[in-house]
PDB file of C-alpha atoms in Angstrom:
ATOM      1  CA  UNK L   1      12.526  11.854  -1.755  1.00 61.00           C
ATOM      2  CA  UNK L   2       8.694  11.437  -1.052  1.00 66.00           C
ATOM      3  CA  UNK L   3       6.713  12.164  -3.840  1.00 87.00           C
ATOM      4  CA  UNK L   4       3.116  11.626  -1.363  1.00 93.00           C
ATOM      5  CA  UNK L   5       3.372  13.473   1.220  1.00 93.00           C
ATOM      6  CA  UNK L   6       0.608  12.589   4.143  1.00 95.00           C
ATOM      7  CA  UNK L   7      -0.276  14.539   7.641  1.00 95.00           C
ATOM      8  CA  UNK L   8      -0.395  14.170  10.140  1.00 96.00           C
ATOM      9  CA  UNK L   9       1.714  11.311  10.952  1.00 94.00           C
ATOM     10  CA  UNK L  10       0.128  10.008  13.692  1.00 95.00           C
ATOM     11  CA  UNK L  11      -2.823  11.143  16.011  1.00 96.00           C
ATOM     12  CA  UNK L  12      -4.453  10.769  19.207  1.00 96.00           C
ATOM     13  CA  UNK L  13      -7.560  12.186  19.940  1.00 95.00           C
ATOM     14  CA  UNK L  14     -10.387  11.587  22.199  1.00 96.00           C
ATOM     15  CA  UNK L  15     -13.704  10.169  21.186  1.00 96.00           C
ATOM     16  CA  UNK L  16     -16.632  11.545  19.518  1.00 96.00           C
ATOM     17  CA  UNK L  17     -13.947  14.264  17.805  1.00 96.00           C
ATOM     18  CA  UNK L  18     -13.127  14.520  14.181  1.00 97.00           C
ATOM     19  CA  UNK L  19      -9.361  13.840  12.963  1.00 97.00           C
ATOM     20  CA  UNK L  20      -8.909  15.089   9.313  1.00 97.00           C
ATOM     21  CA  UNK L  21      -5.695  13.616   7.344  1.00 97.00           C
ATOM     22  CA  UNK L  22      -4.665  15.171   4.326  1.00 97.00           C
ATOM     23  CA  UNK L  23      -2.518  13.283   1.864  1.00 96.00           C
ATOM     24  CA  UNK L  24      -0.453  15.509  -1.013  1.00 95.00           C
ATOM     25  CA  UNK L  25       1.040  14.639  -4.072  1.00 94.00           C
ATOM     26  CA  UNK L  26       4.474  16.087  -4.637  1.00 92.00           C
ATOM     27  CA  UNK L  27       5.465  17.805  -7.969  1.00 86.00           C
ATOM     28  CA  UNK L  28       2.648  16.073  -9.795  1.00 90.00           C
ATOM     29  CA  UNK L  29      -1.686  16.622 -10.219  1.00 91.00           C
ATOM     30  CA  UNK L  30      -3.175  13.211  -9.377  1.00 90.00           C
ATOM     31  CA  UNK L  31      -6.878  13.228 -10.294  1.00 88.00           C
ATOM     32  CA  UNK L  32      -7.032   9.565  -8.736  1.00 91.00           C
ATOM     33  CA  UNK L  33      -5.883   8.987  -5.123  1.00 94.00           C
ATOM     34  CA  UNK L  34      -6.760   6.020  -3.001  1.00 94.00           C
ATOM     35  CA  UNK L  35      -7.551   5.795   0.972  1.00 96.00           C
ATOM     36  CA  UNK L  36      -6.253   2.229   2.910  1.00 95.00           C
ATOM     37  CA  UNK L  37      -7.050   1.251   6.027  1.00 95.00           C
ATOM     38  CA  UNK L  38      -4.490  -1.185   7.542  1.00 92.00           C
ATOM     39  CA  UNK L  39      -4.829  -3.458  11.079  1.00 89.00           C
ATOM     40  CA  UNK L  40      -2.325  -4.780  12.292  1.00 85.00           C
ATOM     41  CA  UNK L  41      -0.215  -8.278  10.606  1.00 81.00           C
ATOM     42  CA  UNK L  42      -2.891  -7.446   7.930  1.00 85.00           C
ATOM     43  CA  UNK L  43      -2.672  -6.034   4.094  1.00 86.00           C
ATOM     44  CA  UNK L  44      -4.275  -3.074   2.867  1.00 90.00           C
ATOM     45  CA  UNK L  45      -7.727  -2.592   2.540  1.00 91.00           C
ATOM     46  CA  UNK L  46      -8.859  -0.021   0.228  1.00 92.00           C
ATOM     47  CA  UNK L  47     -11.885   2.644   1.427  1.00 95.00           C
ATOM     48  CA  UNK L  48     -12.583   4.918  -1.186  1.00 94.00           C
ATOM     49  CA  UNK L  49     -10.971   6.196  -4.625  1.00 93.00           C
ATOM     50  CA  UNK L  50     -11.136   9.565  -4.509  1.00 91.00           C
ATOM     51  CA  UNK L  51     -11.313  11.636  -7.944  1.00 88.00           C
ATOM     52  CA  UNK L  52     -10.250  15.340  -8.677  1.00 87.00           C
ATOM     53  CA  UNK L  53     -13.195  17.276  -8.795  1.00 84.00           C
ATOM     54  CA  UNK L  54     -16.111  14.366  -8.090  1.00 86.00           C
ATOM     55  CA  UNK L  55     -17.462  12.631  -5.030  1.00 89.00           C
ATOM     56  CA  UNK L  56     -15.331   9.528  -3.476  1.00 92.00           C
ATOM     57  CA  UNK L  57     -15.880   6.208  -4.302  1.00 92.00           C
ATOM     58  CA  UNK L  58     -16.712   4.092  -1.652  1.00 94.00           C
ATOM     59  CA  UNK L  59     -15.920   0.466  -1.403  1.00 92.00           C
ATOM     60  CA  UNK L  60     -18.754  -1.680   0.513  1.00 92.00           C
ATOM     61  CA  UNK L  61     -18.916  -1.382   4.217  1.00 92.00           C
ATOM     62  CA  UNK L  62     -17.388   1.854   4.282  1.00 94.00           C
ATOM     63  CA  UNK L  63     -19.391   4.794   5.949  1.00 93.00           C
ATOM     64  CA  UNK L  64     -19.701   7.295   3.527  1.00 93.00           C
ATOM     65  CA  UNK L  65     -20.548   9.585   6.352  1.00 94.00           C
ATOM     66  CA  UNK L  66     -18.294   8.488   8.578  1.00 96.00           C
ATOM     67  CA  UNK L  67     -14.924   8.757   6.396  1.00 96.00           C
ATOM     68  CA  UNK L  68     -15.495  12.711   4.325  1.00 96.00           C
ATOM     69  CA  UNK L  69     -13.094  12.414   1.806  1.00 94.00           C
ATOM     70  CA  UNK L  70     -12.707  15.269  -0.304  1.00 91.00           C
ATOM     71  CA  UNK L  71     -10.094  16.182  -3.599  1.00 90.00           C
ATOM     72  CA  UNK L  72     -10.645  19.833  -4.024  1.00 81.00           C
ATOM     73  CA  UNK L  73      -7.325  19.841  -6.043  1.00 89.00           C
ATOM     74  CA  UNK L  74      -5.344  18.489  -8.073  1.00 90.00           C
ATOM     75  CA  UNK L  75      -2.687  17.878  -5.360  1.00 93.00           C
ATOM     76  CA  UNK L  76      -4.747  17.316  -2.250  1.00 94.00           C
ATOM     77  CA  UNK L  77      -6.945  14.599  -1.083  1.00 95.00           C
ATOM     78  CA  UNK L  78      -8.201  14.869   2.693  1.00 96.00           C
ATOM     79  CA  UNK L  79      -9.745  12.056   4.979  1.00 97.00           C
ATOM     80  CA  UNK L  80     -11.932  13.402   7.551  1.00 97.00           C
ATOM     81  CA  UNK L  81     -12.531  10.710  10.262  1.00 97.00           C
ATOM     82  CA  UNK L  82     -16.138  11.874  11.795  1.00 96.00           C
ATOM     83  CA  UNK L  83     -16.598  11.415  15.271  1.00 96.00           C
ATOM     84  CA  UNK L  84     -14.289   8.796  16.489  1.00 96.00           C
ATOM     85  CA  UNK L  85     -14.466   6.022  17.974  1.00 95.00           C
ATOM     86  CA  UNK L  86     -12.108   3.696  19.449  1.00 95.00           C
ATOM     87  CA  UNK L  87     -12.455   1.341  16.817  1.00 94.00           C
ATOM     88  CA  UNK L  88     -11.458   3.719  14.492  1.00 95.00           C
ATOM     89  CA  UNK L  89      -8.022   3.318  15.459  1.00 96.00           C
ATOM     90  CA  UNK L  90      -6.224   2.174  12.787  1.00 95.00           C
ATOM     91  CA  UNK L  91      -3.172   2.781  10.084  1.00 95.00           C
ATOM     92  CA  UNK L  92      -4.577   4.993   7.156  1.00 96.00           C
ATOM     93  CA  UNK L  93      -2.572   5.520   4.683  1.00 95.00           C
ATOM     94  CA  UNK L  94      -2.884   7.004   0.661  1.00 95.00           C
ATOM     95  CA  UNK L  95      -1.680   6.816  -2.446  1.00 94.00           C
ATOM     96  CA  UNK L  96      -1.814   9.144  -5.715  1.00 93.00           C
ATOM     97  CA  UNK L  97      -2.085   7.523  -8.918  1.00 89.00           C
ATOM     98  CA  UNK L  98       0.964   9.034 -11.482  1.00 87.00           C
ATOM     99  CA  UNK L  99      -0.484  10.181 -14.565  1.00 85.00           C
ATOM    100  CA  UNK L 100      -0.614   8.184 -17.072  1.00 78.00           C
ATOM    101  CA  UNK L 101      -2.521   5.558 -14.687  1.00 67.00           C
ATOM    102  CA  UNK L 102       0.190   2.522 -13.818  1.00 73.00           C
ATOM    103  CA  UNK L 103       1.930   3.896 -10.886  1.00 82.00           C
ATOM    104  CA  UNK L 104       1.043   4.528  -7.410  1.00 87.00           C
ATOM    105  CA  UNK L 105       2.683   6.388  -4.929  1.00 90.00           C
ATOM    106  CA  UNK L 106       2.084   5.679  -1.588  1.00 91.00           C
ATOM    107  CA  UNK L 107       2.138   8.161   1.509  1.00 92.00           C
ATOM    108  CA  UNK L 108       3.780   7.305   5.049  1.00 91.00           C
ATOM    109  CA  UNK L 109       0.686   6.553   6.383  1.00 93.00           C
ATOM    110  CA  UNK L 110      -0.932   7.857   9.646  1.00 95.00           C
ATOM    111  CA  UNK L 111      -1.426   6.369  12.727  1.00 95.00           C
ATOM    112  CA  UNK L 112      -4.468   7.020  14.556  1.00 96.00           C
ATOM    113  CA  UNK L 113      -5.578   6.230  18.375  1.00 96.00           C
ATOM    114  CA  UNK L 114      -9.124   7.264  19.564  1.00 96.00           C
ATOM    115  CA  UNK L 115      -9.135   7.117  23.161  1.00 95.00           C
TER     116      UNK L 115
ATOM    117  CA  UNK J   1      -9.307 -18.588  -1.528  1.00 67.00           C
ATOM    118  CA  UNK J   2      -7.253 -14.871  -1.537  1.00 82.00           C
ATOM    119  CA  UNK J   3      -6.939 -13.227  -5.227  1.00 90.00           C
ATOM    120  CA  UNK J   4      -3.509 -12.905  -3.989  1.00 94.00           C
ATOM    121  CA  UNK J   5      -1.762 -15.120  -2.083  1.00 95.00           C
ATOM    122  CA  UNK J   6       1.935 -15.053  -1.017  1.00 96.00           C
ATOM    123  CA  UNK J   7       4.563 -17.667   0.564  1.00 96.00           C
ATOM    124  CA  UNK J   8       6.207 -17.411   2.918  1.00 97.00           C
ATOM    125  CA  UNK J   9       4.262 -15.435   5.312  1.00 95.00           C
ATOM    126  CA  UNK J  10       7.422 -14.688   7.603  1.00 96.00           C
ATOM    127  CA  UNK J  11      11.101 -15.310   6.285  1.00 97.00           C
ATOM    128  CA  UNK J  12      14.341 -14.779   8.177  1.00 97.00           C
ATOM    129  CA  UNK J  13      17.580 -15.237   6.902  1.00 97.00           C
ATOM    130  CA  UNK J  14      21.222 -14.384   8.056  1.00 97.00           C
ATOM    131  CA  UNK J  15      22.444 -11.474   6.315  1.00 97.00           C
ATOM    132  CA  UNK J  16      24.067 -12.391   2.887  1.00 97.00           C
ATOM    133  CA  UNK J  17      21.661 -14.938   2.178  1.00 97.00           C
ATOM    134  CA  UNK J  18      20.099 -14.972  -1.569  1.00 98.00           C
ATOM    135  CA  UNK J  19      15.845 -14.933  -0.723  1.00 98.00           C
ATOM    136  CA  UNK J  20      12.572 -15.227  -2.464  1.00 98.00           C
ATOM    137  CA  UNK J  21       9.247 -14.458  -1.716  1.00 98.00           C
ATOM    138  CA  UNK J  22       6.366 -15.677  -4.223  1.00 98.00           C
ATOM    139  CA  UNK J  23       3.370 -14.384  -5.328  1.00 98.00           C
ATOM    140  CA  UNK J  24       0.341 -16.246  -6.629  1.00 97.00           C
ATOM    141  CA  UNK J  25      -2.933 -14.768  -8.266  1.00 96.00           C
ATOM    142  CA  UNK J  26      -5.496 -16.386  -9.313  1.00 93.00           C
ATOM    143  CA  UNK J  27      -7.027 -13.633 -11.794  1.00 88.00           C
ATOM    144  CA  UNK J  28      -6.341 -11.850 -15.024  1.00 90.00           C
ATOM    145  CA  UNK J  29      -4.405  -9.088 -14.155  1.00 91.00           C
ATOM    146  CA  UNK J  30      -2.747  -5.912 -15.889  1.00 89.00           C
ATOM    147  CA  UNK J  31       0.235  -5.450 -13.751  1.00 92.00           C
ATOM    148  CA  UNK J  32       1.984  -6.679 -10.851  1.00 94.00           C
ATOM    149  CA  UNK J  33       3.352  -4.877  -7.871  1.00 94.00           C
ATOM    150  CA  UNK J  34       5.855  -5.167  -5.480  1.00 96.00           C
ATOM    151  CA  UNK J  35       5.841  -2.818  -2.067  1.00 94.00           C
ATOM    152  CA  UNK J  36       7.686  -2.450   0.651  1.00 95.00           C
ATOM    153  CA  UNK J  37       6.619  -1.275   4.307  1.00 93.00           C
ATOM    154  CA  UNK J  38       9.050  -0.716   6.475  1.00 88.00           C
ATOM    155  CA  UNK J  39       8.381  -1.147  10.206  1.00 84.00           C
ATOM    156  CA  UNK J  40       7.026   2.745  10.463  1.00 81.00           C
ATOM    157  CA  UNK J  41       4.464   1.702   8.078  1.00 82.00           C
ATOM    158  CA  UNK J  42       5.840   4.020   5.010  1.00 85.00           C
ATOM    159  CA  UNK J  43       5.312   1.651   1.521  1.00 89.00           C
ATOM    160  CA  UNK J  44       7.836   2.354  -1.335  1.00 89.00           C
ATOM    161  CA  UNK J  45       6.734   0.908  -4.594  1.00 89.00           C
ATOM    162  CA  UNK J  46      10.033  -1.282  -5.728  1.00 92.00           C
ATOM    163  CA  UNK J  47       8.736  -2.558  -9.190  1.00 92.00           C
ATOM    164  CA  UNK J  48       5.556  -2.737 -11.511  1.00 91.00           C
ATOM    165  CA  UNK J  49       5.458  -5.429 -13.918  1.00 92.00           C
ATOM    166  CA  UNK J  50       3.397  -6.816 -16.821  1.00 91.00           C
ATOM    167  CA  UNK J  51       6.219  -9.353 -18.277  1.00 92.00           C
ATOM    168  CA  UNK J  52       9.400 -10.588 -17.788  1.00 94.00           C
ATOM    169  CA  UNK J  53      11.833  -9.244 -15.628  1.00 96.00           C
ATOM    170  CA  UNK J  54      13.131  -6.643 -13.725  1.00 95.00           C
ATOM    171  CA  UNK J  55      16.559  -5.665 -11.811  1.00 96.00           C
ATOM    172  CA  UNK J  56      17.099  -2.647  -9.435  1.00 93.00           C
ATOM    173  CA  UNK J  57      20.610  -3.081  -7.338  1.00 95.00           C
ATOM    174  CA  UNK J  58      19.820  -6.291  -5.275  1.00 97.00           C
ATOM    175  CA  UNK J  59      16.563  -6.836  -5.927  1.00 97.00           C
ATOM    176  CA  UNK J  60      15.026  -8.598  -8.992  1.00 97.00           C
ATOM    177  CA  UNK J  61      11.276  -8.850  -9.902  1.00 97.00           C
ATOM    178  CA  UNK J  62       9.993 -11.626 -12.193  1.00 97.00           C
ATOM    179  CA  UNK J  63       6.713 -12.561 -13.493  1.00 97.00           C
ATOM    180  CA  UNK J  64       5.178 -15.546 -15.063  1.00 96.00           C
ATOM    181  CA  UNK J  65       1.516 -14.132 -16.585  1.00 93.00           C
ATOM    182  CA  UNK J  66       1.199 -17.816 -17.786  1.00 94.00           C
ATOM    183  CA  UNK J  67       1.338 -19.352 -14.954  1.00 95.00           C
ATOM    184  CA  UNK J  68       0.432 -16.532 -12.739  1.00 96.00           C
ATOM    185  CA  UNK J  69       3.403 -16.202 -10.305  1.00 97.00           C
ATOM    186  CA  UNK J  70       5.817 -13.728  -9.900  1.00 98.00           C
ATOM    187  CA  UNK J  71       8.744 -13.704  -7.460  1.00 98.00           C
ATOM    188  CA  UNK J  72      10.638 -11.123  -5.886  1.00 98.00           C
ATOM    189  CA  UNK J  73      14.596 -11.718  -5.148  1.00 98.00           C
ATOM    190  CA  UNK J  74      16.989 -10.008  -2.866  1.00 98.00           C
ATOM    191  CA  UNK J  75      20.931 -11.042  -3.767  1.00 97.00           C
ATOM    192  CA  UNK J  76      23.085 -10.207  -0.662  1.00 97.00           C
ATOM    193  CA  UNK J  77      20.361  -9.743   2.131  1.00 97.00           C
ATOM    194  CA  UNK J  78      21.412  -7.237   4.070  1.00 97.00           C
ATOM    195  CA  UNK J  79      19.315  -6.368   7.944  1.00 96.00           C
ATOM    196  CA  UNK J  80      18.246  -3.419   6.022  1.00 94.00           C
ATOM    197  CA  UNK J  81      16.012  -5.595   3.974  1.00 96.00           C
ATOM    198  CA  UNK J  82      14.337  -6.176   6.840  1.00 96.00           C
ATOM    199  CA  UNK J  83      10.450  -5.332   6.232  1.00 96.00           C
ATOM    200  CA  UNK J  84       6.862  -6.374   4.933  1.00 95.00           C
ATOM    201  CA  UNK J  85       7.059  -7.417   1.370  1.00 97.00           C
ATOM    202  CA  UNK J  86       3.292  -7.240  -0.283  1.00 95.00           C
ATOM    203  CA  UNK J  87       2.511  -7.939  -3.718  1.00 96.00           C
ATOM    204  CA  UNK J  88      -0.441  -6.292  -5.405  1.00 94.00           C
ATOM    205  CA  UNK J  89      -2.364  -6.799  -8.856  1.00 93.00           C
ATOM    206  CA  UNK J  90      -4.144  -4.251 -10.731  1.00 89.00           C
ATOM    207  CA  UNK J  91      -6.590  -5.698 -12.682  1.00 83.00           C
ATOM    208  CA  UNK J  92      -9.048  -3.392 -14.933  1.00 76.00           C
ATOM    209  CA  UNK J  93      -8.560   0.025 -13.460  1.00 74.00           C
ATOM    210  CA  UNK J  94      -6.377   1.312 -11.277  1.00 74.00           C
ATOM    211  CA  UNK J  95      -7.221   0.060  -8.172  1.00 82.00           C
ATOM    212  CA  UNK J  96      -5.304  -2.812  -6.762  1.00 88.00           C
ATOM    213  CA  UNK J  97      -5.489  -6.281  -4.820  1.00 90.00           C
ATOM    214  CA  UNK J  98      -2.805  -6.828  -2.264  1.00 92.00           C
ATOM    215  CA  UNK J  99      -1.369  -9.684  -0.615  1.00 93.00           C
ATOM    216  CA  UNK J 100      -1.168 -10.528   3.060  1.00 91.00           C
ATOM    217  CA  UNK J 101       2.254  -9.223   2.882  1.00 94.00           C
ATOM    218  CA  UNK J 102       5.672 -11.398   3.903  1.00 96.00           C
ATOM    219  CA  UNK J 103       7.834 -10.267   6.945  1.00 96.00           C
ATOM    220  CA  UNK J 104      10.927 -10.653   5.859  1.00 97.00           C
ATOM    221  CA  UNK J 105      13.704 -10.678   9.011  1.00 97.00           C
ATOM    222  CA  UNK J 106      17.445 -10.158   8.108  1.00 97.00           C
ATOM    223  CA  UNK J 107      19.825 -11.397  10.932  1.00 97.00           C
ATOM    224  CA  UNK J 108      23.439  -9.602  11.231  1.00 96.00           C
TER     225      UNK J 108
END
């Protein structure tokens, strides 16, 4: 079974709202997950690393302000998309880093579509 | 030039047939990954490597650190196969460097 756990699945909303994704690790505490951003026929992009207890970090080009991620536990990481816009739309989809460090479990992604 | 570069970009096969997808890097790296997204867009990890080789039912994972190259095998392809096969190095850290990913099409 799923051992990442992310919600909602997919999403439409309208623009200028907020859409907040929440990715959970299953039966483990993962002080490191990791936000993607996919288009599509492309790979994963990475947006932030997101640590247990600390403030994301960002890769370059990535609104800090735009994408709120927070990791207020041990077993919950959250992506808060801030006022949408169509351009937003995209596949976002985390991971959660096994302890230990080598593995990563991925989540089922979400699917989002700002109208 | 990609850190990670993988051939062929889009594979299909008729089911049975024995396939491999390659994966090239071009940096030093810690481990190698193998994923799988289906067509939802869900990723299961299949294998994480640092040498040699690995086996899980029908697929096997090899890696070459000398040469940089590792290669992922299906025996017995089966149109469940079907998906987007990505590889992904982790170099220092965990974060990791992924392919463009390989559509892989199984024909009954």
């Amino acid at each position: 079974g799923a051992v990442v756990s992310q919600h909602p699945s997919w999403v439409i909303c309208k623009s200028g709202t907020s859409v907040k994704i929440e990715c959970r690790s299953l039966d483990f505490q993962a002080t490191t997950m990791f936000w993607y951003r996919q288009f599509p026929k492309q790979s994963l992009m990475l947006m932030a690393t997101s640590n247990e207890g600390s403030k994301a970090t960002y890769e370059q080009g990535v609104e800090k302000d735009k994408f709120l991620i927070n990791h207020a536990s041990l077993t919950l990481s959250t992506l808060t998309v801030t006022s949408a816009h169509p351009e937003d739309s995209s596949f976002y989809i985390c991971s959660a880093l096994w302890p230990g460090g080598d593995i990563q479990y991925f989540g089922a992604g979400t699917r989002l579509s700002v109208l | 030039k990609n850190e990670v570069e993988q051939s062929p970009q889009n594979l299909t096969a008729q089911e049975g047939e024995f396939i491999t997808i390659n994966c090239s890097y071009s940096v030093g790296i810690s481990a190698l990954h193998w994923l799988q997204q289906h067509p939802g867009g869900g990723i299961v990890s299949l294998f994480m490597l640092s040498s040699g080789k690995k086996k899980h039912g029908r697929l096997i994972a090899t890696i070459n650190i000398q040469e940089k190259h590792s290669s992922l095998h299906i025996t017995a392809s089966h149109p469940r196969d079907s998906a987007v096969y990505i590889c992904a190095v982790r170099r220092s850290g965990s974060r990791l460097t992924f392919g463009e990913g390989t559509q892989l099409t199984v024909n009954p």
